[in-house]
């Protein structure tokens, strides 16, 4: 799959989650594109570490790569138990219908082709301490990581460019 760049390409590849601009999820987009697939292992939710995600809810074109990302990260660290010991099993989820931080345009999370991982190591607006090996795994799968943006968003991995 070609990684789309810019809003027009993003819409042509993934569809439009808000076709009629009413800032509500488009039911047709949701039905056609969003899928729920099991994660390779449970991930704790960053805002409540007692809550665990066992599934990933995201775009059908992105979900398999997100699965592969977590699978490869576990492979790199020697398994889920090791990751858990290192607090590397914490994420902030994938699909969320919302606007960009401090803006009115849609967040890429509204397409379900972005996910937030290790927000405690890559908090929005601060220098990312997410291990370079993890970023490299994401990039090898086509994800852009927000850790090097002018306003860093180290936790953020997206399957698009320039948006
Ligand atoms: Zn994000």
mmCIF file of C-alpha atoms and ligand atoms in Angstrom:
data_model
loop_
_atom_site.group_PDB
_atom_site.id
_atom_site.type_symbol
_atom_site.label_atom_id
_atom_site.label_comp_id
_atom_site.label_asym_id
_atom_site.label_seq_id
_atom_site.Cartn_x
_atom_site.Cartn_y
_atom_site.Cartn_z
ATOM 1 C CA UNK A 1 0.000 0.000 0.000
ATOM 2 C CA UNK A 2 1.223 3.475 -0.876
ATOM 3 C CA UNK A 3 1.355 5.682 2.217
ATOM 4 C CA UNK A 4 -0.884 8.679 1.496
ATOM 5 C CA UNK A 5 0.492 12.190 1.869
ATOM 6 C CA UNK A 6 -1.768 15.147 2.581
ATOM 7 C CA UNK A 7 -5.488 15.286 3.241
ATOM 8 C CA UNK A 8 -6.650 14.563 -0.310
ATOM 9 C CA UNK A 9 -4.593 11.394 -0.613
ATOM 10 C CA UNK A 10 -5.587 10.346 2.892
ATOM 11 C CA UNK A 11 -9.261 10.623 1.927
ATOM 12 C CA UNK A 12 -8.760 8.789 -1.356
ATOM 13 C CA UNK A 13 -6.939 5.877 0.320
ATOM 14 C CA UNK A 14 -8.820 5.603 3.623
ATOM 15 C CA UNK A 15 -12.150 7.302 2.927
ATOM 16 C CA UNK A 16 -13.735 10.261 4.697
ATOM 17 C CA UNK A 17 -14.809 9.775 8.321
ATOM 18 C CA UNK A 18 -16.872 12.986 8.218
ATOM 19 C CA UNK A 19 -18.281 13.297 4.713
ATOM 20 C CA UNK A 20 -21.049 15.750 5.538
ATOM 21 C CA UNK A 21 -18.892 17.874 7.879
ATOM 22 C CA UNK A 22 -21.188 17.601 10.860
ATOM 23 C CA UNK A 23 -18.284 16.548 13.059
ATOM 24 C CA UNK A 24 -19.850 13.190 13.816
ATOM 25 C CA UNK A 25 -18.599 9.790 12.665
ATOM 26 C CA UNK A 26 -19.901 8.932 9.207
ATOM 27 C CA UNK A 27 -21.820 5.635 9.573
ATOM 28 C CA UNK A 28 -20.901 4.531 6.072
ATOM 29 C CA UNK A 29 -17.181 5.106 6.700
ATOM 30 C CA UNK A 30 -17.429 3.251 9.993
ATOM 31 C CA UNK A 31 -19.233 0.277 8.499
ATOM 32 C CA UNK A 32 -16.936 -0.030 5.498
ATOM 33 C CA UNK A 33 -13.588 0.591 7.109
ATOM 34 C CA UNK A 34 -13.346 0.099 10.850
ATOM 35 C CA UNK A 35 -12.480 -3.371 12.100
ATOM 36 C CA UNK A 36 -11.858 -4.920 15.484
ATOM 37 C CA UNK A 37 -8.963 -7.353 15.566
ATOM 38 C CA UNK A 38 -7.190 -9.038 18.489
ATOM 39 C CA UNK A 39 -3.892 -7.533 19.605
ATOM 40 C CA UNK A 40 -0.958 -9.975 19.823
ATOM 41 C CA UNK A 41 -0.945 -9.400 23.611
ATOM 42 C CA UNK A 42 -2.820 -7.197 26.079
ATOM 43 C CA UNK A 43 -1.891 -3.528 26.284
ATOM 44 C CA UNK A 44 -2.601 -1.422 29.341
ATOM 45 C CA UNK A 45 -4.400 1.872 28.741
ATOM 46 C CA UNK A 46 -2.225 4.837 29.640
ATOM 47 C CA UNK A 47 -4.966 6.823 31.384
ATOM 48 C CA UNK A 48 -5.972 3.914 33.596
ATOM 49 C CA UNK A 49 -3.373 1.173 33.907
ATOM 50 C CA UNK A 50 -5.973 -1.156 35.413
ATOM 51 C CA UNK A 51 -7.779 -1.200 32.056
ATOM 52 C CA UNK A 52 -6.442 -3.508 29.389
ATOM 53 C CA UNK A 53 -7.021 -3.537 25.634
ATOM 54 C CA UNK A 54 -7.138 -6.988 24.110
ATOM 55 C CA UNK A 55 -8.396 -5.760 20.754
ATOM 56 C CA UNK A 56 -7.498 -3.068 18.361
ATOM 57 C CA UNK A 57 -10.249 -1.015 16.724
ATOM 58 C CA UNK A 58 -8.982 0.719 13.625
ATOM 59 C CA UNK A 59 -8.989 1.056 9.846
ATOM 60 C CA UNK A 60 -8.951 -2.230 7.930
ATOM 61 C CA UNK A 61 -5.907 -1.007 5.939
ATOM 62 C CA UNK A 62 -3.933 -0.111 9.070
ATOM 63 C CA UNK A 63 -4.950 -2.725 11.635
ATOM 64 C CA UNK A 64 -2.771 -5.555 10.232
ATOM 65 C CA UNK A 65 0.300 -3.312 10.324
ATOM 66 C CA UNK A 66 -0.442 -2.156 13.842
ATOM 67 C CA UNK A 67 -0.720 -5.807 14.844
ATOM 68 C CA UNK A 68 2.623 -6.521 13.133
ATOM 69 C CA UNK A 69 4.215 -3.540 14.863
ATOM 70 C CA UNK A 70 3.350 -4.858 18.320
ATOM 71 C CA UNK A 71 4.325 -8.363 17.323
ATOM 72 C CA UNK A 72 7.755 -7.162 16.173
ATOM 73 C CA UNK A 73 8.291 -4.994 19.259
ATOM 74 C CA UNK A 74 7.649 -8.056 21.429
ATOM 75 C CA UNK A 75 10.056 -10.030 19.263
ATOM 76 C CA UNK A 76 12.729 -7.386 19.746
ATOM 77 C CA UNK A 77 12.329 -7.344 23.536
ATOM 78 C CA UNK A 78 12.075 -11.096 23.918
ATOM 79 C CA UNK A 79 8.365 -11.396 24.573
ATOM 80 C CA UNK A 80 5.390 -9.799 26.214
ATOM 81 C CA UNK A 81 6.479 -10.586 29.793
ATOM 82 C CA UNK A 82 9.749 -8.699 29.317
ATOM 83 C CA UNK A 83 7.869 -5.773 27.809
ATOM 84 C CA UNK A 84 5.541 -5.720 30.770
ATOM 85 C CA UNK A 85 8.475 -5.644 33.191
ATOM 86 C CA UNK A 86 9.847 -2.631 31.278
ATOM 87 C CA UNK A 87 6.436 -0.869 31.170
ATOM 88 C CA UNK A 88 6.439 -1.166 27.385
ATOM 89 C CA UNK A 89 2.907 -2.604 27.290
ATOM 90 C CA UNK A 90 1.193 0.773 27.671
ATOM 91 C CA UNK A 91 -0.667 2.545 24.882
ATOM 92 C CA UNK A 92 -3.261 5.222 24.272
ATOM 93 C CA UNK A 93 -5.400 3.435 21.698
ATOM 94 C CA UNK A 94 -6.000 3.845 17.985
ATOM 95 C CA UNK A 95 -9.382 4.970 16.612
ATOM 96 C CA UNK A 96 -10.906 8.046 18.148
ATOM 97 C CA UNK A 97 -13.212 10.488 16.388
ATOM 98 C CA UNK A 98 -11.798 13.824 17.452
ATOM 99 C CA UNK A 99 -10.130 16.967 16.197
ATOM 100 C CA UNK A 100 -6.440 17.670 16.224
ATOM 101 C CA UNK A 101 -5.079 19.073 19.437
ATOM 102 C CA UNK A 102 -5.863 22.780 19.548
ATOM 103 C CA UNK A 103 -7.465 22.745 16.106
ATOM 104 C CA UNK A 104 -10.679 22.057 14.236
ATOM 105 C CA UNK A 105 -9.414 19.708 11.543
ATOM 106 C CA UNK A 106 -9.865 15.984 12.108
ATOM 107 C CA UNK A 107 -7.178 14.067 13.957
ATOM 108 C CA UNK A 108 -5.682 11.155 12.021
ATOM 109 C CA UNK A 109 -7.057 9.032 14.867
ATOM 110 C CA UNK A 110 -10.505 9.670 13.336
ATOM 111 C CA UNK A 111 -9.430 7.457 10.407
ATOM 112 C CA UNK A 112 -8.212 4.686 12.706
ATOM 113 C CA UNK A 113 -4.791 4.639 11.034
ATOM 114 C CA UNK A 114 -2.812 6.098 13.911
ATOM 115 C CA UNK A 115 -2.085 4.866 17.404
ATOM 116 C CA UNK A 116 -0.465 6.247 20.531
ATOM 117 C CA UNK A 117 2.146 4.107 22.239
ATOM 118 C CA UNK A 118 4.163 4.727 25.416
ATOM 119 C CA UNK A 119 2.800 8.197 26.208
ATOM 120 C CA UNK A 120 4.805 8.172 29.456
ATOM 121 C CA UNK A 121 7.986 8.129 27.339
ATOM 122 C CA UNK A 122 6.711 10.347 24.540
ATOM 123 C CA UNK A 123 4.348 12.903 26.062
ATOM 124 C CA UNK A 124 2.893 15.517 23.717
ATOM 125 C CA UNK A 125 5.089 18.611 23.490
ATOM 126 C CA UNK A 126 8.120 17.103 25.248
ATOM 127 C CA UNK A 127 11.274 15.464 23.947
ATOM 128 C CA UNK A 128 10.565 11.824 23.144
ATOM 129 C CA UNK A 129 12.392 9.124 25.111
ATOM 130 C CA UNK A 130 10.805 6.284 23.164
ATOM 131 C CA UNK A 131 13.578 3.809 22.319
ATOM 132 C CA UNK A 132 14.964 4.359 18.817
ATOM 133 C CA UNK A 133 14.538 0.634 18.090
ATOM 134 C CA UNK A 134 10.781 0.948 18.596
ATOM 135 C CA UNK A 135 10.569 3.987 16.328
ATOM 136 C CA UNK A 136 12.620 2.095 13.721
ATOM 137 C CA UNK A 137 10.228 -0.868 13.815
ATOM 138 C CA UNK A 138 7.333 1.514 13.214
ATOM 139 C CA UNK A 139 9.128 3.272 10.369
ATOM 140 C CA UNK A 140 10.014 -0.024 8.706
ATOM 141 C CA UNK A 141 6.271 -0.723 8.546
ATOM 142 C CA UNK A 142 5.515 2.697 7.053
ATOM 143 C CA UNK A 143 4.492 4.553 10.203
ATOM 144 C CA UNK A 144 5.608 8.102 10.772
ATOM 145 C CA UNK A 145 6.473 8.842 14.394
ATOM 146 C CA UNK A 146 5.787 12.270 15.868
ATOM 147 C CA UNK A 147 8.903 12.300 18.053
ATOM 148 C CA UNK A 148 10.882 14.548 15.698
ATOM 149 C CA UNK A 149 8.093 17.025 14.892
ATOM 150 C CA UNK A 150 8.625 20.690 15.771
ATOM 151 C CA UNK A 151 6.050 20.145 18.509
ATOM 152 C CA UNK A 152 6.981 16.572 19.440
ATOM 153 C CA UNK A 153 4.321 13.894 19.774
ATOM 154 C CA UNK A 154 6.555 10.935 20.537
ATOM 155 C CA UNK A 155 3.742 8.533 21.390
ATOM 156 C CA UNK A 156 2.105 9.075 18.011
ATOM 157 C CA UNK A 157 2.523 6.677 15.056
ATOM 158 C CA UNK A 158 0.553 7.316 11.872
ATOM 159 C CA UNK A 159 0.202 5.591 8.515
ATOM 160 C CA UNK A 160 0.246 8.812 6.482
ATOM 161 C CA UNK A 161 2.430 11.846 5.820
ATOM 162 C CA UNK A 162 2.038 15.610 5.863
ATOM 163 C CA UNK A 163 -1.157 15.910 7.810
HETATM 164 ZN ZN1 LIG B 1 -1.757 10.223 18.354
#
